[in-house]
Amino acid sequence: MTIFISAGPGTASHSLVSRLERIFNTKRNTHKLGNGSGNIVAGFDTKSFLKYLYLSLLFKKKIIHQHFFPTEYNLSFIDKYYGLNKTNFIITYRNIFDTLKNMIKWKLKRKHTPLSFRTKEFEPYDIFDSKEFELNLLDVVLIINFYALWLKINQKKLIKNIMFLNFEDIVRNDNDLSSTLSDFLKKKISLDNHISENLWEKSDIKISKNLEEFIYMYCKSFSDIDFSLIGIKND
């Protein structure tokens, strides 16, 4: 069995992965090719390839974790090495405005966001400062496209085994999540809800009117995708 946690930024996915590692007695791997924008393309570097071989030899259950964009190339990569129909995709999501508030906080502390285009020489927000928007719109657009791709794939039923998990359900710490995952994975499991890792709590940072209007305008460009899952209501 392969479980692929494709995580929207700040969706408590690290906590979920750690709980599943405990349940299935296995270790996570990732196929991102670097931090930040390295999530956009899936592949192998030396470390992840060696870990892939190690996990394939010693563990029946595999867990993959990253901000995975389901492009044609990336899905072909997963199909080649794991089999799409043998992979259980769990997409973790969150209200887009809560996500962006935490990205602003992340930017202020670390000078980058989870999907930023980064270099070794400087951080992205060392050279970017906008009076109109709190974030580089490229970071915002990448997150919206991440969800747009997964929502469209689910709408067209292009992947056999797929489910969406809300941030609120992961952090609620009740038995409903264990029951939901048991049904999806077809295995009775009981998560240790005390395990918490890299959790982005809700932030009281304000989002500017300019950024809010841009988000609504941009989401409306996807005429056949319902973004209500991430807090964008249809008119």
CSV table of N, CA, C and O in Angstrom, one decimal, residues 29-84:
chain,number,residue,atom,x,y,z
A,29,ASN,N,8.6,9.3,2.7
A,29,ASN,CA,9.6,9.8,1.7
A,29,ASN,C,9.0,11.0,1.0
A,29,ASN,O,7.8,11.3,1.1
A,30,THR,N,9.8,11.7,0.2
A,30,THR,CA,9.3,12.8,-0.6
A,30,THR,C,10.0,12.7,-2.0
A,30,THR,O,11.1,12.2,-2.1
A,31,HIS,N,9.3,13.3,-3.0
A,31,HIS,CA,9.9,13.3,-4.3
A,31,HIS,C,10.1,14.7,-4.8
A,31,HIS,O,10.2,15.0,-6.0
A,32,LYS,N,10.0,15.7,-3.9
A,32,LYS,CA,10.3,17.1,-4.2
A,32,LYS,C,11.8,17.2,-4.6
A,32,LYS,O,12.6,16.6,-3.9
A,33,LEU,N,12.1,18.1,-5.5
A,33,LEU,CA,13.5,18.3,-5.9
A,33,LEU,C,14.0,19.6,-5.3
A,33,LEU,O,14.4,20.5,-6.1
A,34,GLY,N,14.0,19.7,-4.0
A,34,GLY,CA,14.4,20.9,-3.4
A,34,GLY,C,13.3,21.6,-2.6
A,34,GLY,O,12.1,21.2,-2.7
A,35,ASN,N,13.7,22.6,-1.8
A,35,ASN,CA,12.7,23.3,-1.0
A,35,ASN,C,11.9,24.3,-1.8
A,35,ASN,O,12.3,24.6,-3.0
A,36,GLY,N,10.8,24.8,-1.3
A,36,GLY,CA,10.0,25.8,-2.0
A,36,GLY,C,9.5,25.3,-3.3
A,36,GLY,O,8.7,24.3,-3.4
A,37,SER,N,9.8,25.9,-4.4
A,37,SER,CA,9.3,25.5,-5.7
A,37,SER,C,9.8,24.1,-6.2
A,37,SER,O,9.3,23.6,-7.2
A,38,GLY,N,10.7,23.5,-5.4
A,38,GLY,CA,11.1,22.2,-5.7
A,38,GLY,C,10.0,21.2,-5.6
A,38,GLY,O,10.1,20.0,-6.1
A,39,ASN,N,8.9,21.6,-4.9
A,39,ASN,CA,7.7,20.7,-4.8
A,39,ASN,C,7.0,20.6,-6.2
A,39,ASN,O,6.2,19.7,-6.4
A,40,ILE,N,7.2,21.5,-7.1
A,40,ILE,CA,6.4,21.5,-8.3
A,40,ILE,C,6.7,20.3,-9.2
A,40,ILE,O,5.7,19.8,-9.9
A,41,VAL,N,7.9,19.9,-9.3
A,41,VAL,CA,8.2,18.7,-10.1
A,41,VAL,C,8.7,17.5,-9.2
A,41,VAL,O,9.5,17.7,-8.3
A,42,ALA,N,8.1,16.4,-9.5
A,42,ALA,CA,8.4,15.2,-8.7
A,42,ALA,C,9.6,14.4,-9.4
A,42,ALA,O,9.6,14.4,-10.6
A,43,GLY,N,10.5,13.9,-8.6
A,43,GLY,CA,11.6,13.1,-9.2
A,43,GLY,C,12.4,12.5,-8.1
A,43,GLY,O,12.0,12.4,-6.9
A,44,PHE,N,13.6,12.1,-8.4
A,44,PHE,CA,14.5,11.5,-7.4
A,44,PHE,C,15.8,12.4,-7.3
A,44,PHE,O,16.3,12.8,-8.4
A,45,ASP,N,16.2,12.6,-6.1
A,45,ASP,CA,17.6,13.0,-5.9
A,45,ASP,C,18.2,11.8,-5.3
A,45,ASP,O,17.6,10.8,-5.1
A,46,THR,N,19.5,11.8,-5.0
A,46,THR,CA,20.2,10.7,-4.5
A,46,THR,C,19.6,10.1,-3.2
A,46,THR,O,19.3,8.9,-3.0
A,47,LYS,N,19.3,11.1,-2.3
A,47,LYS,CA,18.7,10.7,-1.0
A,47,LYS,C,17.4,10.0,-1.1
A,47,LYS,O,17.1,9.0,-0.6
A,48,SER,N,16.5,10.6,-1.9
A,48,SER,CA,15.1,10.1,-2.0
A,48,SER,C,15.1,8.7,-2.8
A,48,SER,O,14.3,7.9,-2.5
A,49,PHE,N,16.1,8.6,-3.8
A,49,PHE,CA,16.1,7.3,-4.5
A,49,PHE,C,16.6,6.2,-3.6
A,49,PHE,O,16.1,5.1,-3.6
A,50,LEU,N,17.7,6.5,-2.8
A,50,LEU,CA,18.1,5.4,-1.9
A,50,LEU,C,17.1,5.1,-0.8
A,50,LEU,O,16.9,3.9,-0.5
A,51,LYS,N,16.3,6.1,-0.4
A,51,LYS,CA,15.3,5.8,0.6
A,51,LYS,C,14.1,5.0,-0.1
A,51,LYS,O,13.5,4.2,0.6
A,52,TYR,N,13.9,5.4,-1.3
A,52,TYR,CA,12.8,4.6,-2.1
A,52,TYR,C,13.2,3.1,-2.1
A,52,TYR,O,12.4,2.2,-1.9
A,53,LEU,N,14.5,2.8,-2.4
A,53,LEU,CA,14.9,1.4,-2.5
A,53,LEU,C,14.9,0.8,-1.1
A,53,LEU,O,14.4,-0.4,-1.0
A,54,TYR,N,15.3,1.5,-0.1
A,54,TYR,CA,15.2,1.0,1.3
A,54,TYR,C,13.8,0.7,1.7
A,54,TYR,O,13.5,-0.4,2.2
A,55,LEU,N,12.9,1.6,1.5
A,55,LEU,CA,11.5,1.4,1.9
A,55,LEU,C,10.9,0.3,1.1
A,55,LEU,O,10.1,-0.5,1.6
A,56,SER,N,11.2,0.2,-0.2
A,56,SER,CA,10.6,-0.9,-1.0
A,56,SER,C,11.0,-2.2,-0.6
A,56,SER,O,10.3,-3.2,-0.7
A,57,LEU,N,12.3,-2.4,-0.1
A,57,LEU,CA,12.8,-3.7,0.3
A,57,LEU,C,12.3,-4.1,1.7
A,57,LEU,O,12.0,-5.2,2.0
A,58,LEU,N,12.1,-3.1,2.6
A,58,LEU,CA,11.9,-3.4,4.0
A,58,LEU,C,10.4,-3.2,4.5
A,58,LEU,O,10.0,-3.7,5.6
A,59,PHE,N,9.7,-2.3,3.8
A,59,PHE,CA,8.4,-2.0,4.3
A,59,PHE,C,7.3,-2.2,3.2
A,59,PHE,O,7.5,-1.9,2.0
A,60,LYS,N,6.2,-2.8,3.6
A,60,LYS,CA,5.1,-3.1,2.7
A,60,LYS,C,4.2,-1.8,2.5
A,60,LYS,O,3.6,-1.6,1.5
A,61,LYS,N,4.2,-1.0,3.6
A,61,LYS,CA,3.5,0.3,3.5
A,61,LYS,C,4.4,1.4,3.3
A,61,LYS,O,5.5,1.6,3.9
A,62,LYS,N,4.0,2.3,2.3
A,62,LYS,CA,4.9,3.5,2.0
A,62,LYS,C,4.0,4.7,2.2
A,62,LYS,O,2.8,4.8,1.8
A,63,ILE,N,4.7,5.8,2.7
A,63,ILE,CA,4.0,7.1,2.8
A,63,ILE,C,4.9,8.1,2.1
A,63,ILE,O,6.1,8.2,2.3
A,64,ILE,N,4.2,8.9,1.2
A,64,ILE,CA,4.9,10.0,0.5
A,64,ILE,C,4.3,11.3,0.9
A,64,ILE,O,3.0,11.4,1.0
A,65,HIS,N,5.1,12.3,1.1
A,65,HIS,CA,4.5,13.6,1.6
A,65,HIS,C,5.2,14.7,0.9
A,65,HIS,O,6.4,14.9,0.9
A,66,GLN,N,4.4,15.6,0.3
A,66,GLN,CA,4.9,16.9,-0.3
A,66,GLN,C,3.8,17.7,-0.8
A,66,GLN,O,2.6,17.2,-0.8
A,67,HIS,N,4.1,18.9,-1.2
A,67,HIS,CA,3.1,19.8,-1.8
A,67,HIS,C,3.1,19.4,-3.3
A,67,HIS,O,3.7,20.0,-4.2
A,68,PHE,N,2.4,18.3,-3.6
A,68,PHE,CA,2.5,17.6,-4.9
A,68,PHE,C,1.5,18.2,-5.9
A,68,PHE,O,0.3,18.2,-5.6
A,69,PHE,N,2.0,18.7,-7.0
A,69,PHE,CA,1.2,19.2,-8.1
A,69,PHE,C,0.9,18.0,-9.1
A,69,PHE,O,1.8,17.5,-9.6
A,70,PRO,N,-0.4,17.7,-9.3
A,70,PRO,CA,-0.8,16.5,-10.1
A,70,PRO,C,-0.7,16.8,-11.6
A,70,PRO,O,-1.7,16.7,-12.3
A,71,THR,N,0.4,17.2,-12.1
A,71,THR,CA,0.6,17.5,-13.5
A,71,THR,C,0.8,16.1,-14.2
A,71,THR,O,1.0,15.1,-13.6
A,72,GLU,N,0.7,16.1,-15.6
A,72,GLU,CA,0.8,14.9,-16.3
A,72,GLU,C,2.2,14.2,-16.0
A,72,GLU,O,2.2,13.0,-15.8
A,73,TYR,N,3.3,15.0,-16.0
A,73,TYR,CA,4.6,14.4,-15.7
A,73,TYR,C,4.6,13.8,-14.3
A,73,TYR,O,5.1,12.7,-14.2
A,74,ASN,N,4.2,14.6,-13.3
A,74,ASN,CA,4.2,14.1,-12.0
A,74,ASN,C,3.4,12.8,-11.8
A,74,ASN,O,3.9,11.9,-11.1
A,75,LEU,N,2.2,12.8,-12.3
A,75,LEU,CA,1.4,11.6,-12.2
A,75,LEU,C,2.0,10.4,-12.9
A,75,LEU,O,1.9,9.2,-12.4
A,76,SER,N,2.7,10.6,-14.0
A,76,SER,CA,3.3,9.6,-14.7
A,76,SER,C,4.5,9.0,-13.9
A,76,SER,O,4.7,7.8,-13.9
A,77,PHE,N,5.2,9.9,-13.2
A,77,PHE,CA,6.3,9.5,-12.3
A,77,PHE,C,5.7,8.5,-11.2
A,77,PHE,O,6.3,7.5,-10.9
A,78,ILE,N,4.6,9.0,-10.6
A,78,ILE,CA,4.0,8.1,-9.5
A,78,ILE,C,3.5,6.8,-10.1
A,78,ILE,O,3.7,5.8,-9.4
A,79,ASP,N,2.9,6.9,-11.2
A,79,ASP,CA,2.4,5.6,-11.9
A,79,ASP,C,3.6,4.7,-12.1
A,79,ASP,O,3.4,3.4,-11.9
A,80,LYS,N,4.7,5.2,-12.6
A,80,LYS,CA,5.8,4.3,-12.9
A,80,LYS,C,6.4,3.6,-11.7
A,80,LYS,O,6.7,2.4,-11.8
A,81,TYR,N,6.5,4.3,-10.6
A,81,TYR,CA,7.2,3.8,-9.4
A,81,TYR,C,6.3,3.2,-8.4
A,81,TYR,O,6.7,2.4,-7.5
A,82,TYR,N,5.0,3.6,-8.4
A,82,TYR,CA,4.1,3.1,-7.3
A,82,TYR,C,2.8,2.5,-7.9
A,82,TYR,O,2.2,1.7,-7.3
A,83,GLY,N,2.4,3.0,-9.1
A,83,GLY,CA,1.1,2.6,-9.7
A,83,GLY,C,0.0,3.5,-9.2
A,83,GLY,O,-0.3,3.5,-8.0
A,84,LEU,N,-0.6,4.3,-10.1
A,84,LEU,CA,-1.7,5.2,-9.7
A,84,LEU,C,-2.8,4.5,-9.0
A,84,LEU,O,-3.4,5.0,-8.0
